[in-house]
Coordinates of C-alpha atoms in Angstrom, one line a residue:
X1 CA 7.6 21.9 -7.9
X2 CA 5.0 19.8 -7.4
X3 CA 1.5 19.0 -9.5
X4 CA -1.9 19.2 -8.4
X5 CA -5.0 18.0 -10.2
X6 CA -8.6 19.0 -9.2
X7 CA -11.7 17.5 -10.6
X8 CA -14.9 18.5 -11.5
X9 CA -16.5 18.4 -8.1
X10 CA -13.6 19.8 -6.2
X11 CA -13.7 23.2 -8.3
X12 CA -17.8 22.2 -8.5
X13 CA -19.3 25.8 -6.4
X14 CA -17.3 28.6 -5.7
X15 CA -16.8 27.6 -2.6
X16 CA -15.0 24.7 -3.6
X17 CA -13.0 26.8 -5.7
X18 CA -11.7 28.9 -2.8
X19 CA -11.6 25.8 -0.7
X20 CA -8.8 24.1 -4.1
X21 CA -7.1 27.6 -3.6
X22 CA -6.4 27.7 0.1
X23 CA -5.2 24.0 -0.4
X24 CA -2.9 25.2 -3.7
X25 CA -1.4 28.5 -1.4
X26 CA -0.9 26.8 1.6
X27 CA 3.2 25.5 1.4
X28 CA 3.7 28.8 -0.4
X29 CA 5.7 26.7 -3.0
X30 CA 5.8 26.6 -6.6
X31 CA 2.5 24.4 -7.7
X32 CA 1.4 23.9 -11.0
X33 CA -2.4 23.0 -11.3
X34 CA -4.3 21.2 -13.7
X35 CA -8.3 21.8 -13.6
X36 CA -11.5 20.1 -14.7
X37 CA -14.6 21.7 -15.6
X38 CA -17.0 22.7 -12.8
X39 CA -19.1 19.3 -12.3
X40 CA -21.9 19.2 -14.3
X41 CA -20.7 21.6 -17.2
X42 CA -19.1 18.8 -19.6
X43 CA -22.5 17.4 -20.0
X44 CA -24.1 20.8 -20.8
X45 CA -21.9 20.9 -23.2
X46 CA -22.0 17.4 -24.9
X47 CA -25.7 17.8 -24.9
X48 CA -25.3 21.6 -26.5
X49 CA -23.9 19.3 -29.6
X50 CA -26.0 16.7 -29.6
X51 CA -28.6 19.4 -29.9
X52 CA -26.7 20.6 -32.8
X53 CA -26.0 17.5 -34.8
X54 CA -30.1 17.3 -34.6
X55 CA -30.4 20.8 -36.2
X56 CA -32.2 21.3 -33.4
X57 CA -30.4 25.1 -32.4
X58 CA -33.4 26.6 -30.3
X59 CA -32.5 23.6 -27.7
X60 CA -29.0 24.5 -27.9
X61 CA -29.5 27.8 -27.2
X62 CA -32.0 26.8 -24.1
X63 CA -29.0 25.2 -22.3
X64 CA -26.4 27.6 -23.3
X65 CA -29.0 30.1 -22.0
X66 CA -29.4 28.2 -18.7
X67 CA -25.7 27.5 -18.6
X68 CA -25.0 31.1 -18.5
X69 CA -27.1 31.7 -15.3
X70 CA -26.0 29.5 -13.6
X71 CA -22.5 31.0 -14.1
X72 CA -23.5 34.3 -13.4
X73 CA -24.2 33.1 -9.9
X74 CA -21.1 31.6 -9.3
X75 CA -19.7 34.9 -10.6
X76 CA -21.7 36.7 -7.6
X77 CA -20.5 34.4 -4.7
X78 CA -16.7 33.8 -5.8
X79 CA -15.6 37.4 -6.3
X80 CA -16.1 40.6 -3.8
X81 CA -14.8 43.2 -5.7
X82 CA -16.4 45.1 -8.8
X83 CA -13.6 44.8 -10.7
X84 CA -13.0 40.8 -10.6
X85 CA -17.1 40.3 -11.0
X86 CA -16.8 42.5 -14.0
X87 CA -13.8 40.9 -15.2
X88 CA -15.1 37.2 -14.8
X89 CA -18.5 38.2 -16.5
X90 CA -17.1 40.0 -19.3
X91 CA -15.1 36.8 -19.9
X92 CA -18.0 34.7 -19.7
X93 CA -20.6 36.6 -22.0
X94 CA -17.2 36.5 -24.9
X95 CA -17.3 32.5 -24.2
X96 CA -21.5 32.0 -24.3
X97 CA -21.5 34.4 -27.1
X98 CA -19.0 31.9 -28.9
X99 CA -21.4 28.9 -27.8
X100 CA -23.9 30.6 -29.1
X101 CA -22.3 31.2 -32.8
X102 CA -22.3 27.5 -33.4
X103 CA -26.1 27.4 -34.0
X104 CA -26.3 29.2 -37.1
X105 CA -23.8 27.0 -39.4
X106 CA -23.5 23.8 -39.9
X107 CA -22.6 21.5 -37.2
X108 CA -19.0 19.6 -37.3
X109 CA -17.4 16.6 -34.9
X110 CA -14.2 19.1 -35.2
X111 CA -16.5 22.2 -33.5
X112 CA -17.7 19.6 -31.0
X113 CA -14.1 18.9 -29.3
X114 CA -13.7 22.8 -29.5
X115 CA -17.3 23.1 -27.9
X116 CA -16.3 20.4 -24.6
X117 CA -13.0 22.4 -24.3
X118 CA -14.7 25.6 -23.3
X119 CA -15.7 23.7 -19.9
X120 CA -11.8 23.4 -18.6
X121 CA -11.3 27.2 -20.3
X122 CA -13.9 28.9 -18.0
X123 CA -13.2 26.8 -14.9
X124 CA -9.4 28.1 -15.5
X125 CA -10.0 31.5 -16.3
X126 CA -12.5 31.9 -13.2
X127 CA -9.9 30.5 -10.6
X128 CA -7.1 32.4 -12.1
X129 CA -9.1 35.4 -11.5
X130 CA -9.9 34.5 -8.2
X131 CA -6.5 34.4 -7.1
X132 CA -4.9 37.0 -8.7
X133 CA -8.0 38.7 -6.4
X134 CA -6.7 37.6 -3.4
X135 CA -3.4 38.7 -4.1
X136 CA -1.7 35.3 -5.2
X137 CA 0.8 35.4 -7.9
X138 CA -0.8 33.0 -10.3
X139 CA -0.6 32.7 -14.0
X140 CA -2.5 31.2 -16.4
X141 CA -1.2 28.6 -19.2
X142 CA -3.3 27.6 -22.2
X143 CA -2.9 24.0 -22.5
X144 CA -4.2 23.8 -26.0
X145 CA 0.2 26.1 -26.4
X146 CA 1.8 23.3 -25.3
X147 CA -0.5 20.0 -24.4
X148 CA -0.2 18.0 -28.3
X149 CA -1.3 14.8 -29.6
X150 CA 1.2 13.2 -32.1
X151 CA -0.4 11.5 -36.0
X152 CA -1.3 7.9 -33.6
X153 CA -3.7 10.1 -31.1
X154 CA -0.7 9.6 -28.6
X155 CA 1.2 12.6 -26.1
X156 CA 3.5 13.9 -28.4
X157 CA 5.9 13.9 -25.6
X158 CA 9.0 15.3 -27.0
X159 CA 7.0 18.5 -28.3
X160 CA 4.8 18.6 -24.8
X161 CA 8.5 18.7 -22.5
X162 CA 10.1 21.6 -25.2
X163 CA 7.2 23.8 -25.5
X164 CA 6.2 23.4 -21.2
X165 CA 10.3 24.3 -20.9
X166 CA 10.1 27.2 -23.0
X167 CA 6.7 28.4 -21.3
X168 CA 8.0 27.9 -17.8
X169 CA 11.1 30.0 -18.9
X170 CA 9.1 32.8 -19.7
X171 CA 6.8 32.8 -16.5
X172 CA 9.2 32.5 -14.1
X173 CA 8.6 33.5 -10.8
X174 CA 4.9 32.8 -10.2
X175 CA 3.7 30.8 -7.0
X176 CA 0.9 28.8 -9.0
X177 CA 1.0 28.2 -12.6
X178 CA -2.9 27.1 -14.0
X179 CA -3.6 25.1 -16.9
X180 CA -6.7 22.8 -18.2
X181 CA -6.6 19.2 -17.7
X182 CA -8.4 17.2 -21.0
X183 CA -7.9 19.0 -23.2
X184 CA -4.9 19.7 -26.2
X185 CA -4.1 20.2 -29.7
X186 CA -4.1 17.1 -33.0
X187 CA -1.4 16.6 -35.1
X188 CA -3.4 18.9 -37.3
X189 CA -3.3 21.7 -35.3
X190 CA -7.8 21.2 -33.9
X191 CA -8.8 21.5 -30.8
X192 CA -8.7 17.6 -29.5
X193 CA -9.1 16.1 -25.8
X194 CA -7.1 13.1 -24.0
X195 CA -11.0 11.7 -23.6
X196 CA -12.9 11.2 -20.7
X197 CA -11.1 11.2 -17.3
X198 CA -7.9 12.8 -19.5
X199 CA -7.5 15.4 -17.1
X200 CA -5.6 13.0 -15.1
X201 CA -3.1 12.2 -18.3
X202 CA -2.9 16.3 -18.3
X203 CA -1.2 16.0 -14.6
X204 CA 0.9 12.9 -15.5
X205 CA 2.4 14.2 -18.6
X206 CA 3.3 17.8 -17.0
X207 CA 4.1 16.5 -14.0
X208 CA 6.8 13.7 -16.3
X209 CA 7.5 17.2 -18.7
X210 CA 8.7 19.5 -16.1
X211 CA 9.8 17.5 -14.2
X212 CA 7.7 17.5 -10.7
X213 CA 8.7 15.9 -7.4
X214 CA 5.2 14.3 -7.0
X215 CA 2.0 14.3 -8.5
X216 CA -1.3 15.0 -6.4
X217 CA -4.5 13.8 -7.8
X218 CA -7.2 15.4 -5.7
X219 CA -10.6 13.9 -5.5
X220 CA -13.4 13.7 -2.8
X221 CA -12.2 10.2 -1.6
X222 CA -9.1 9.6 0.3
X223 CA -7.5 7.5 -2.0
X224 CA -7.9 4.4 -3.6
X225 CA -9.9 1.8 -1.8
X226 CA -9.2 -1.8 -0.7
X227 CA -12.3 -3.0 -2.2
X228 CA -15.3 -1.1 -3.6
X229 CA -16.5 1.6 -0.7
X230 CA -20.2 1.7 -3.0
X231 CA -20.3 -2.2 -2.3
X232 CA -18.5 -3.4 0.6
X233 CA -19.1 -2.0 4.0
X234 CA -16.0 -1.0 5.9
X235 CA -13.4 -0.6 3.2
X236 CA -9.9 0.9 3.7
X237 CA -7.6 3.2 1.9
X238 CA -4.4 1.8 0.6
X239 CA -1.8 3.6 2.0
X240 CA 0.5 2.8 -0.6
X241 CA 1.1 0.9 -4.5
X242 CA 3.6 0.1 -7.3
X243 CA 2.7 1.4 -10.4
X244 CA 2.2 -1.5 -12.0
X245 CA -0.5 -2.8 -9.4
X246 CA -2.4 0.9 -9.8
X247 CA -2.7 0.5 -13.3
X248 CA -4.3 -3.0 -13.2
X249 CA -6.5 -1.4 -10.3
X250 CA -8.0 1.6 -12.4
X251 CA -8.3 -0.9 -15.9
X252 CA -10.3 -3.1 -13.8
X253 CA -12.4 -0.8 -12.5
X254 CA -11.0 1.2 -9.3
X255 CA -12.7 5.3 -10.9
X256 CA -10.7 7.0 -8.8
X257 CA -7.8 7.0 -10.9
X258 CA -8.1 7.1 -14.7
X259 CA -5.9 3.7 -16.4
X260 CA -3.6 5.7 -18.4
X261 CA -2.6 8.3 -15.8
X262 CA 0.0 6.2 -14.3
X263 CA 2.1 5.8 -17.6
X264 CA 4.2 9.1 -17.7
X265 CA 4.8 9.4 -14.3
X266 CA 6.2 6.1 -13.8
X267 CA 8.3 6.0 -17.1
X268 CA 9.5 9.4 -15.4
X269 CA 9.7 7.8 -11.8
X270 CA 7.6 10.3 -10.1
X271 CA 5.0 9.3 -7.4
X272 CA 1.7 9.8 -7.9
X273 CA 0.1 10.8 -4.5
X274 CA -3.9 10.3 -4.4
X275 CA -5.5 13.0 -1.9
X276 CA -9.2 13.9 0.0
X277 CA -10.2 17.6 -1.0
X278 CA -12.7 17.0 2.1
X279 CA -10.2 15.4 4.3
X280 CA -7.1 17.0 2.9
X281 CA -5.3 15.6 6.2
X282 CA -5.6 12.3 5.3
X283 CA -2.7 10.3 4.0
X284 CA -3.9 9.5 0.6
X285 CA -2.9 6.6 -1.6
X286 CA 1.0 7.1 -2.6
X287 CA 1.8 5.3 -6.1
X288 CA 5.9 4.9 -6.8
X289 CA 7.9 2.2 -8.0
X290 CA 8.2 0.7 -4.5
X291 CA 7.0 -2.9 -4.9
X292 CA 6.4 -4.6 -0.9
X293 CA 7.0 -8.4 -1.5
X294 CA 4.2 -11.4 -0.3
X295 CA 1.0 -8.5 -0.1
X296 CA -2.5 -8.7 -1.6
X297 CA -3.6 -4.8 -2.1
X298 CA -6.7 -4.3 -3.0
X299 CA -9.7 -5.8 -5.2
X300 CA -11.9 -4.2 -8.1
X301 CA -15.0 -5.1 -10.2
X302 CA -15.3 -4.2 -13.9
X303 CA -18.8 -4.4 -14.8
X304 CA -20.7 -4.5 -18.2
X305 CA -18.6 -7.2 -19.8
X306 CA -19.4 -9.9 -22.3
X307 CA -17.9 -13.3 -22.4
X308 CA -17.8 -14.4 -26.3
X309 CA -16.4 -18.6 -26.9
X310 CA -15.6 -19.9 -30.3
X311 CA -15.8 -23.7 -30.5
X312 CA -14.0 -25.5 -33.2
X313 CA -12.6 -28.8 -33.6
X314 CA -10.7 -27.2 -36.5
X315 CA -8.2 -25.4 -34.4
X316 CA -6.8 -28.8 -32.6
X317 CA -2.8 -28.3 -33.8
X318 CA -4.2 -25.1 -36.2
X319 CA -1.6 -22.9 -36.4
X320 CA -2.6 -19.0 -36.9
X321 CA -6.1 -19.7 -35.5
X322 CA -5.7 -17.5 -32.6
X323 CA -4.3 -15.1 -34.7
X324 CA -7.1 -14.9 -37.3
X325 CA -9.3 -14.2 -34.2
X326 CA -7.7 -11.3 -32.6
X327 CA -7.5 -9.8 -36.3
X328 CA -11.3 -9.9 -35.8
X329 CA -11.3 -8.2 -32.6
X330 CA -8.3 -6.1 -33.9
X331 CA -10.0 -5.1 -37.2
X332 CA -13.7 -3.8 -35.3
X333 CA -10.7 -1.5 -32.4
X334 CA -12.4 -3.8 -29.6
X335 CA -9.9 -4.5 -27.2
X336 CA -9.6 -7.9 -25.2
X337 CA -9.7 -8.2 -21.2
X338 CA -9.1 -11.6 -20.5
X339 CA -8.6 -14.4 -22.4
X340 CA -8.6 -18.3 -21.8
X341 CA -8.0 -21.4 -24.5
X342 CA -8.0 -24.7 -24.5
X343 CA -7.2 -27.8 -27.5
X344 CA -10.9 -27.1 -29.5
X345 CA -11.4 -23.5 -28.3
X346 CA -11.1 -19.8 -27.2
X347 CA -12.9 -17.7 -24.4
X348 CA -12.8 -14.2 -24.1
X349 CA -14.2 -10.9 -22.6
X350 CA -14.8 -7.5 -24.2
X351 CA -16.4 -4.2 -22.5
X352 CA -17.7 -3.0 -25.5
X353 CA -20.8 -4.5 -27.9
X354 CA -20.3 -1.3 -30.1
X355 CA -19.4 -3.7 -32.6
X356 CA -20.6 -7.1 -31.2
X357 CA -22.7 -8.4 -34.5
X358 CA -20.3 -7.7 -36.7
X359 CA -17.6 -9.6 -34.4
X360 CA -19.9 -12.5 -33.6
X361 CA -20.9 -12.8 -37.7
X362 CA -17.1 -12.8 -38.4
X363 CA -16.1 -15.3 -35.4
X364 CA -18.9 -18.0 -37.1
X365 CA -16.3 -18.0 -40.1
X366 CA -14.0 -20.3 -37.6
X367 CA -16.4 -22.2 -35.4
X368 CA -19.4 -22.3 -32.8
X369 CA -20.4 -18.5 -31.1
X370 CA -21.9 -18.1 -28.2
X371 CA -22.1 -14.8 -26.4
X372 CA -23.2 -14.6 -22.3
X373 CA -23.9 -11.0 -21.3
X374 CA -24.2 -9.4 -17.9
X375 CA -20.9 -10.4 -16.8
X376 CA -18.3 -9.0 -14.6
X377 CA -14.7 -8.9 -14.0
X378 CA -13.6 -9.3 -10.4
X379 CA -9.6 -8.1 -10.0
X380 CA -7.1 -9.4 -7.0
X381 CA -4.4 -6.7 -7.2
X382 CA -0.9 -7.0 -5.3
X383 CA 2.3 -9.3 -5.3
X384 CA 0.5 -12.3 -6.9
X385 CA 4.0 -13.6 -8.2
X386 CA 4.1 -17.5 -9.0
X387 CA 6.7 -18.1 -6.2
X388 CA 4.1 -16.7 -3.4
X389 CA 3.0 -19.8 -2.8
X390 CA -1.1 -20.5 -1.8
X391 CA -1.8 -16.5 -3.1
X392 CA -3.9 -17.8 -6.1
X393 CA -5.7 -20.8 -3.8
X394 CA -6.4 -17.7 -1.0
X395 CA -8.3 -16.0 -4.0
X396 CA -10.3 -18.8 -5.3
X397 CA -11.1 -20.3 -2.0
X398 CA -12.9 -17.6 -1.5
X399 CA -15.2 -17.6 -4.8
X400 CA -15.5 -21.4 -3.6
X401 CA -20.0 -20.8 -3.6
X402 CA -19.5 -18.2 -6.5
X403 CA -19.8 -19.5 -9.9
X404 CA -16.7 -18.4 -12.3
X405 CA -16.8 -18.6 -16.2
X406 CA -13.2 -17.9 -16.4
X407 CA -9.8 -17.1 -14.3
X408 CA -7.0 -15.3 -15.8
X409 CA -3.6 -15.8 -13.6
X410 CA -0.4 -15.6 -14.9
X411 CA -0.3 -13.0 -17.3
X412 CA 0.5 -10.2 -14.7
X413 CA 2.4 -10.9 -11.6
X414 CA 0.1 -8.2 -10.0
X415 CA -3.2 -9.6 -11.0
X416 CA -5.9 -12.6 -10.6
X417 CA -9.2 -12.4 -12.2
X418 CA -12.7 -14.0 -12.2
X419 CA -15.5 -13.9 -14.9
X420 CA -18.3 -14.0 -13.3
X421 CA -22.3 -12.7 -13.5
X422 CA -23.2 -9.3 -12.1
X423 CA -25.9 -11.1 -10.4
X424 CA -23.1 -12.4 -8.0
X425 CA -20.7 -9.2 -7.9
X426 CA -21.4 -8.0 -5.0
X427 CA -21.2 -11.6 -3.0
X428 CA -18.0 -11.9 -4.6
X429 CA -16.3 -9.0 -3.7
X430 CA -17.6 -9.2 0.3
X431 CA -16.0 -13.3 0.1
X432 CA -12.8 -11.6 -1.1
X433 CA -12.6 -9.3 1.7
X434 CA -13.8 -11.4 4.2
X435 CA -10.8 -13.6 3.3
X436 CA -8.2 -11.8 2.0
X437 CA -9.2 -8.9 4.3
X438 CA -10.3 -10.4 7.8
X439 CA -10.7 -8.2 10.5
X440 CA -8.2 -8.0 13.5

């Protein structure tokens, strides 16, 4: 059996929806599929509660109340027969009717999660329906039965693999099994998500749980990208990567594939296949455990970065200065991209200033701040193992006329990167292709 993920804009119209079917029926295998919410609907719904944390219910209401039409629509073009248009739209007044029940209490961050879930729900329940219209054997699978979080906001795995066995057991015999990515139960028992982008996890995890002999991740790009398609004219698709060198692409910034998605399936040792929903011929990217030796992949940007130095004669031969640092970083949950250090100081980027006052007022305890902003991470992704020798000077060679606050090298054997201004991004990423890249 094998795992397919759609996103938002591939179950976006109905048409899209019957397009994701033909592409789920077409082997006539056992699939399990994992779906977003239509495109758009997840920021309905976020604004719905922001509405509501406002006390503000008369705007909720107006975009449940457009919400709903726009539904009803869809309902009209997806189905042809009375009974599966009367189906769908009893099902949808039940779920707008339980939107609409949150405006007259008071407003909760547990009822939000619950409120965002009811995107994946409908898109589910609508393509289900669909289906079973056209005669596929299909089944639906609530993933909020099996799909856990454990008391650290992690996949409870162990639970997720003995409830999905004992589920499977008592649905056997279906062609396509349909669940909702994102979304999935606390330790507590709420409604909770995997966050933004989590529907991938959703795949990852089942695909680890059942287990799966691959894991598509369907998108409307065929694969993952050399360099950055939005940026760099004439970009190619990567025909295939390790894990490892996947991961580092989507933390740095590749958005096709969400960082954590890669985890499960590779602890499992099941490839990750990344596919076109426009161009479903095309190869894809294929993700396994296969490393090939002496070969720069790809290159990303990771934008909206800060670069934060602490200057302090005081940490010359200092032991637990470095320590007492991250505890700052540690202490405020603001994770660390690169790092750099040197006899009388520390440099280091963050992608988030949630917290950045507080962290800079805290830093001034151990020596001289100074913050840049507008910064940019620029990632060279592939065998970058110390023994390939001239690798690294190929990289900076190329950022020879771009100015670099900082190069981390060494810490991965997958990955060199550059600190550098946004200003410069995109002359950066065109040098790197140009070199590492050239044109037959």
């Amino acid at each position: 059996m094998k795992v397919m993920k759609f996103g938002g804009t591939s179950v976006g119209c109905p048409q899209n929806m019957k397009n994701v079917t033909a592409l789920i029926t077409e082997s006539g295998e056992p699939t399990f599929v994992v779906l977003s919410a239509m495109s758009g609907t997840t920021n309905s719904l976020v604004e719905i509660c922001d509405y509501l944390y406002k006390k503000n219910p008369e705007g909720a209401n107006e975009v449940i109340n457009n919400l709903e039409k726009k539904y009803a629509k869809h309902v009209a073009e997806l189905y042809s027969t009375p009974e599966y248009k009367q189906r769908t739209s009893d099902f949808l007044t039940e779920k707008f009717n339980f939107l609409r029940s949150f405006t007259k209490d008071i407003f909760t961050s547990f009822e939000e999660k619950t409120i965002v879930a009811q995107g994946e729900i409908i898109s589910t329940n609508m393509v289900n329906n669909y289906m079973q219209e056209i005669g596929v054997k299909a089944v639906l699978i609530d993933a909020l039965d099996f799909m856990r979080t454990d008391k650290n906001a992690e996949p409870d795995l162990q639970y997720i693999r003995e409830k999905l066995k004992v589920i499977m057991n008592d649905n056997d015999g279906y062609q396509v099994y349909i669940t909702q990515g994102f979304i999935c139960r606390n330790a507590y028992g709420e409604i909770d998500n995997l966050l933004r982008g989590g529907s991938d996890y959703t795949a990852s995890l089942i695909g680890a749980a059942l287990p799966a002999e691959e894991i598509q991740i369907w998108t409307d790009i065929d694969g993952m990208h050399n360099n950055d398609p939005r940026v760099v004219e004439n970009t190619e698709a990567i025909r295939q990567l390790n894990f490892e060198e996947a991961a580092e692409l989507a933390y740095f910034g590749a958005k096709i594939l969400h960082p954590t998605c890669v985890q499960p399936a590779k602890y499992a040792g099941i490839p990750v296949r990344l596919k076109n929903t426009n161009d479903p011929a095309a190869d894809g990217t294929i993700i396994d455990n296969v490393l090939v030796r002496g070969k720069i992949k790809a290159i990303a940007a990771k934008d909206n970065i800060l670069a934060i130095k602490i200057k302090s004669s005081r940490m010359l031969l200092a032991t637990g200065f470095l320590r007492k640092i991250f505890e700052i970083f540690e202490s405020y949950q603001t994770p660390i991209d690169m790092i750099a250090t040197s006899e009388v100081g520390v440099s280091m980027s963050i992608d988030n200033d949630k917290n950045l006052n507080n962290i800079v007022d805290e830093l001034k305890k151990y020596g001289t701040v100074t913050v840049d902003s507008d910064m940019c991470i620029i990632c060279v992704v592939g065998d970058l193992d110390w023994s390939n020798v001239g690798f690294e000077t190929w990289a900076t060679d190329a950022m020879k006329d771009i100015p670099v606050r900082m190069i981390s090298y060494g810490g991965s054997n997958y990955n060199i990167s550059f600190l550098i201004r946004e200003s410069d991004k995109k002359r950066a990423l065109q040098n790197l292709s140009n070199t590492l890249f050239p044109k037959k």
